[in-house]
CSV table of C-alpha atoms in Angstrom, one decimal:
chain,number,residue,atom,x,y,z
H,1,MET,CA,3.3,-27.7,-25.9
H,2,ILE,CA,0.2,-26.3,-24.6
H,3,ASN,CA,-0.7,-29.2,-22.5
H,4,GLN,CA,2.7,-28.5,-20.5
H,5,GLN,CA,3.1,-26.3,-17.0
H,6,ALA,CA,6.5,-24.3,-17.9
H,7,ASP,CA,8.8,-22.5,-15.5
H,8,PRO,CA,10.3,-19.7,-17.5
H,9,GLY,CA,13.9,-21.0,-16.9
H,10,ALA,CA,13.0,-24.7,-17.0
H,11,THR,CA,15.0,-27.6,-18.3
H,12,SER,CA,14.5,-30.6,-19.3
H,13,THR,CA,16.7,-33.2,-17.8
H,14,THR,CA,19.1,-35.6,-19.4
H,15,THR,CA,21.0,-38.5,-17.1
H,16,ASP,CA,25.4,-39.0,-17.9
H,17,ALA,CA,27.1,-42.2,-17.8
H,18,SER,CA,26.5,-42.7,-14.7
H,19,GLY,CA,22.7,-42.0,-14.3
H,20,ALA,CA,23.1,-38.8,-13.1
H,21,ALA,CA,20.7,-36.5,-13.6
H,22,ASN,CA,21.4,-32.9,-14.9
H,23,PRO,CA,20.0,-30.4,-16.0
H,24,THR,CA,19.7,-28.9,-19.4
H,25,PRO,CA,18.1,-25.5,-20.3
H,26,LEU,CA,15.3,-25.5,-22.8
H,27,PRO,CA,16.0,-23.5,-26.5
H,28,PRO,CA,15.8,-19.9,-25.4
H,29,ASP,CA,12.5,-19.6,-27.8
H,30,VAL,CA,11.5,-22.7,-26.4
H,31,GLN,CA,11.2,-20.3,-23.6
H,32,GLU,CA,10.5,-17.6,-24.4
H,33,GLY,CA,6.8,-19.1,-26.0
H,34,THR,CA,6.5,-21.3,-23.5
H,35,SER,CA,6.2,-18.4,-21.1
H,36,HIS,CA,4.2,-16.0,-23.0
H,37,LEU,CA,1.8,-18.8,-23.6
H,38,ASP,CA,1.6,-19.8,-19.7
H,39,LEU,CA,0.6,-15.9,-19.5
H,40,ALA,CA,-2.1,-16.2,-23.1
H,41,ARG,CA,-4.1,-19.1,-21.0
H,42,ASP,CA,-3.7,-17.5,-16.9
H,43,ALA,CA,-5.6,-14.5,-18.7
H,44,PHE,CA,-8.1,-16.2,-20.5
H,45,LYS,CA,-9.1,-18.4,-18.2
H,46,GLN,CA,-9.2,-14.6,-16.5
H,47,GLY,CA,-11.8,-13.6,-19.7
H,48,ASP,CA,-8.8,-10.7,-20.9
H,49,TYR,CA,-8.8,-11.7,-23.9
H,50,ALA,CA,-7.0,-8.9,-25.3
H,51,THR,CA,-4.3,-10.1,-23.0
H,52,ALA,CA,-4.3,-13.3,-24.2
H,53,SER,CA,-4.3,-12.4,-27.7
H,54,SER,CA,-1.1,-9.6,-27.2
H,55,GLU,CA,0.4,-13.0,-25.1
H,56,ILE,CA,-0.5,-16.4,-27.9
H,57,ASN,CA,0.3,-13.7,-30.1
H,58,THR,CA,4.1,-13.1,-27.9
H,59,ALA,CA,4.7,-16.8,-28.1
H,60,ILE,CA,4.3,-17.9,-31.9
H,61,LYS,CA,6.6,-15.0,-32.2
H,62,ALA,CA,9.1,-17.4,-30.8
H,63,LEU,CA,7.5,-20.9,-31.9
H,64,PRO,CA,6.0,-20.1,-35.5
H,65,LYS,CA,5.9,-24.4,-35.4
H,66,ASP,CA,3.7,-25.3,-33.0
H,67,ALA,CA,0.3,-26.0,-33.6
H,68,ALA,CA,-0.8,-25.7,-30.6
H,69,LEU,CA,-0.1,-22.2,-30.0
H,70,HIS,CA,-2.3,-21.5,-33.5
H,71,GLU,CA,-5.0,-23.3,-32.1
H,72,PHE,CA,-5.0,-21.8,-28.6
H,73,ARG,CA,-5.0,-18.9,-30.3
H,74,ALA,CA,-7.7,-20.0,-32.2
H,75,LEU,CA,-9.8,-20.0,-29.5
H,76,VAL,CA,-9.4,-17.0,-28.3
H,77,TYR,CA,-10.7,-15.3,-32.0
H,78,PHE,CA,-13.2,-18.2,-31.3
H,79,ALA,CA,-13.9,-16.3,-27.8
H,80,THR,CA,-14.0,-12.7,-29.4
H,81,LYS,CA,-16.8,-13.4,-31.2
H,82,ASP,CA,-14.1,-14.1,-34.9
H,83,TYR,CA,-14.6,-16.2,-36.0
H,84,LYS,CA,-14.0,-15.9,-39.8
H,85,GLN,CA,-10.6,-15.5,-37.8
H,86,ALA,CA,-11.1,-18.7,-36.3
H,87,ALA,CA,-12.1,-20.2,-39.1
H,88,ALA,CA,-8.9,-18.9,-41.1
H,89,THR,CA,-6.7,-20.5,-38.0
H,90,LEU,CA,-8.4,-23.8,-37.5
H,91,TYR,CA,-7.7,-25.0,-41.1
H,92,ALA,CA,-4.3,-24.8,-41.2
H,93,VAL,CA,-4.3,-26.1,-38.0
H,94,LEU,CA,-6.5,-28.5,-38.6
H,95,SER,CA,-5.0,-29.1,-42.2
H,96,ALA,CA,-1.3,-29.9,-40.4
H,97,GLY,CA,-3.1,-33.0,-38.4
H,98,PRO,CA,-5.6,-33.7,-36.2
H,99,GLY,CA,-7.2,-30.4,-33.2
H,100,TRP,CA,-7.5,-30.8,-29.7
H,101,ASP,CA,-9.6,-33.0,-27.3
H,102,TRP,CA,-12.4,-31.8,-24.5
H,103,THR,CA,-9.8,-33.1,-21.8
H,104,THR,CA,-8.0,-30.1,-23.2
H,105,LEU,CA,-10.2,-27.5,-24.8
H,106,SER,CA,-11.9,-27.5,-21.8
H,107,GLY,CA,-8.7,-26.8,-19.7
H,108,MET,CA,-8.5,-23.5,-21.2
H,109,TYR,CA,-11.3,-22.8,-18.7
H,110,ALA,CA,-11.9,-21.6,-15.5
H,111,SER,CA,-16.0,-22.8,-15.8
H,112,THR,CA,-16.7,-24.8,-18.6
H,113,ALA,CA,-20.3,-22.7,-18.4
H,114,THR,CA,-18.0,-19.4,-20.0
H,115,TYR,CA,-17.5,-21.7,-23.2
H,116,THR,CA,-21.3,-23.1,-23.0
H,117,GLU,CA,-22.0,-19.1,-23.0
H,118,GLN,CA,-19.7,-18.8,-26.2
H,119,LEU,CA,-20.5,-21.8,-27.6
H,120,ARG,CA,-23.9,-21.3,-27.3
H,121,ALA,CA,-23.1,-17.9,-29.2
H,122,LEU,CA,-21.5,-19.4,-32.4
H,123,GLU,CA,-24.9,-21.5,-32.7
H,124,ASP,CA,-27.5,-18.3,-32.6
H,125,PHE,CA,-24.0,-16.5,-35.3
H,126,VAL,CA,-24.6,-19.4,-37.4
H,127,LYS,CA,-28.5,-19.2,-37.8
H,128,SER,CA,-28.6,-15.9,-38.6
H,129,ASN,CA,-25.7,-16.1,-40.5
H,130,SER,CA,-26.6,-19.3,-43.0
H,131,GLY,CA,-24.4,-18.8,-45.5
H,132,SER,CA,-21.6,-18.1,-43.1
H,133,SER,CA,-18.9,-21.2,-44.0
H,134,GLU,CA,-16.3,-19.8,-41.7
H,135,GLY,CA,-19.3,-20.2,-39.0
H,136,HIS,CA,-20.3,-23.7,-40.1
H,137,PHE,CA,-17.0,-24.9,-40.1
H,138,VAL,CA,-15.3,-23.1,-36.3
H,139,LEU,CA,-19.3,-24.6,-34.9
H,140,GLY,CA,-18.5,-28.1,-37.1
H,141,TYR,CA,-15.1,-27.6,-34.8
H,142,HIS,CA,-16.5,-27.0,-31.3
H,143,TYR,CA,-18.4,-30.6,-31.7
H,144,LEU,CA,-16.3,-32.7,-32.9
H,145,THR,CA,-13.9,-31.2,-30.8
H,146,CYS,CA,-16.9,-32.4,-27.6
H,147,GLY,CA,-17.4,-34.7,-28.8
H,148,HIS,CA,-21.1,-35.0,-31.4
H,149,THR,CA,-20.2,-36.1,-33.8
H,150,GLU,CA,-23.3,-36.7,-35.9
H,151,ALA,CA,-23.8,-32.7,-35.9
H,152,ALA,CA,-20.1,-31.5,-36.3
H,153,ARG,CA,-20.7,-33.4,-39.8
H,154,LYS,CA,-24.2,-31.7,-40.0
H,155,GLN,CA,-21.5,-28.7,-40.3
H,156,TYR,CA,-19.3,-29.7,-42.5
H,157,GLU,CA,-21.9,-30.6,-44.4
H,158,GLU,CA,-23.0,-27.1,-44.3
H,159,VAL,CA,-19.6,-26.2,-45.5
H,160,LEU,CA,-19.5,-28.0,-48.3
H,161,LYS,CA,-21.9,-27.3,-50.1
H,162,LEU,CA,-21.4,-23.3,-49.3
H,163,GLN,CA,-17.8,-24.4,-49.9
H,164,PRO,CA,-18.0,-27.2,-52.7
H,165,GLY,CA,-14.6,-29.5,-52.8
H,166,ASP,CA,-13.6,-28.2,-49.5
H,167,GLN,CA,-11.0,-31.1,-49.0
H,168,LEU,CA,-10.8,-30.4,-45.1
H,169,ALA,CA,-14.3,-30.8,-44.1
H,170,THR,CA,-14.7,-33.1,-46.4
H,171,GLN,CA,-12.3,-35.4,-44.3
């Protein structure tokens, strides 16, 4: 869902027996969720995280089981330095399946420089709060998403030191 550009009046296309295309309207909940996701992404790219948060929450109300919407919500928490909420949200998302790749994550930003600043802020937070399992978990996720597997592994090892037996960090 997150990689699709949606139009509130979007349709899907089916073909009839003759092969003619028949546009079929998307279900209202999908239209609503997708429309609010688009608004959230636009606000996020502009650095308007309050609007992005409000819009993604509305999208999630329409499509509560869409993991990509929840992953975007975690990104908003990350951008606003709410690492505890980011970790809780990411934990649920990653328990259900794999997270985004770098292409998807970087596509949420108007500039990768903004992402880099936010990542550096998280790194500083983790250095200053070495006992924060949430900080290590979120940092591990971002390192993994960026393709830095060894750095991610080290962060997840820290999570395991702080939270022995954490099944997701073990994976």
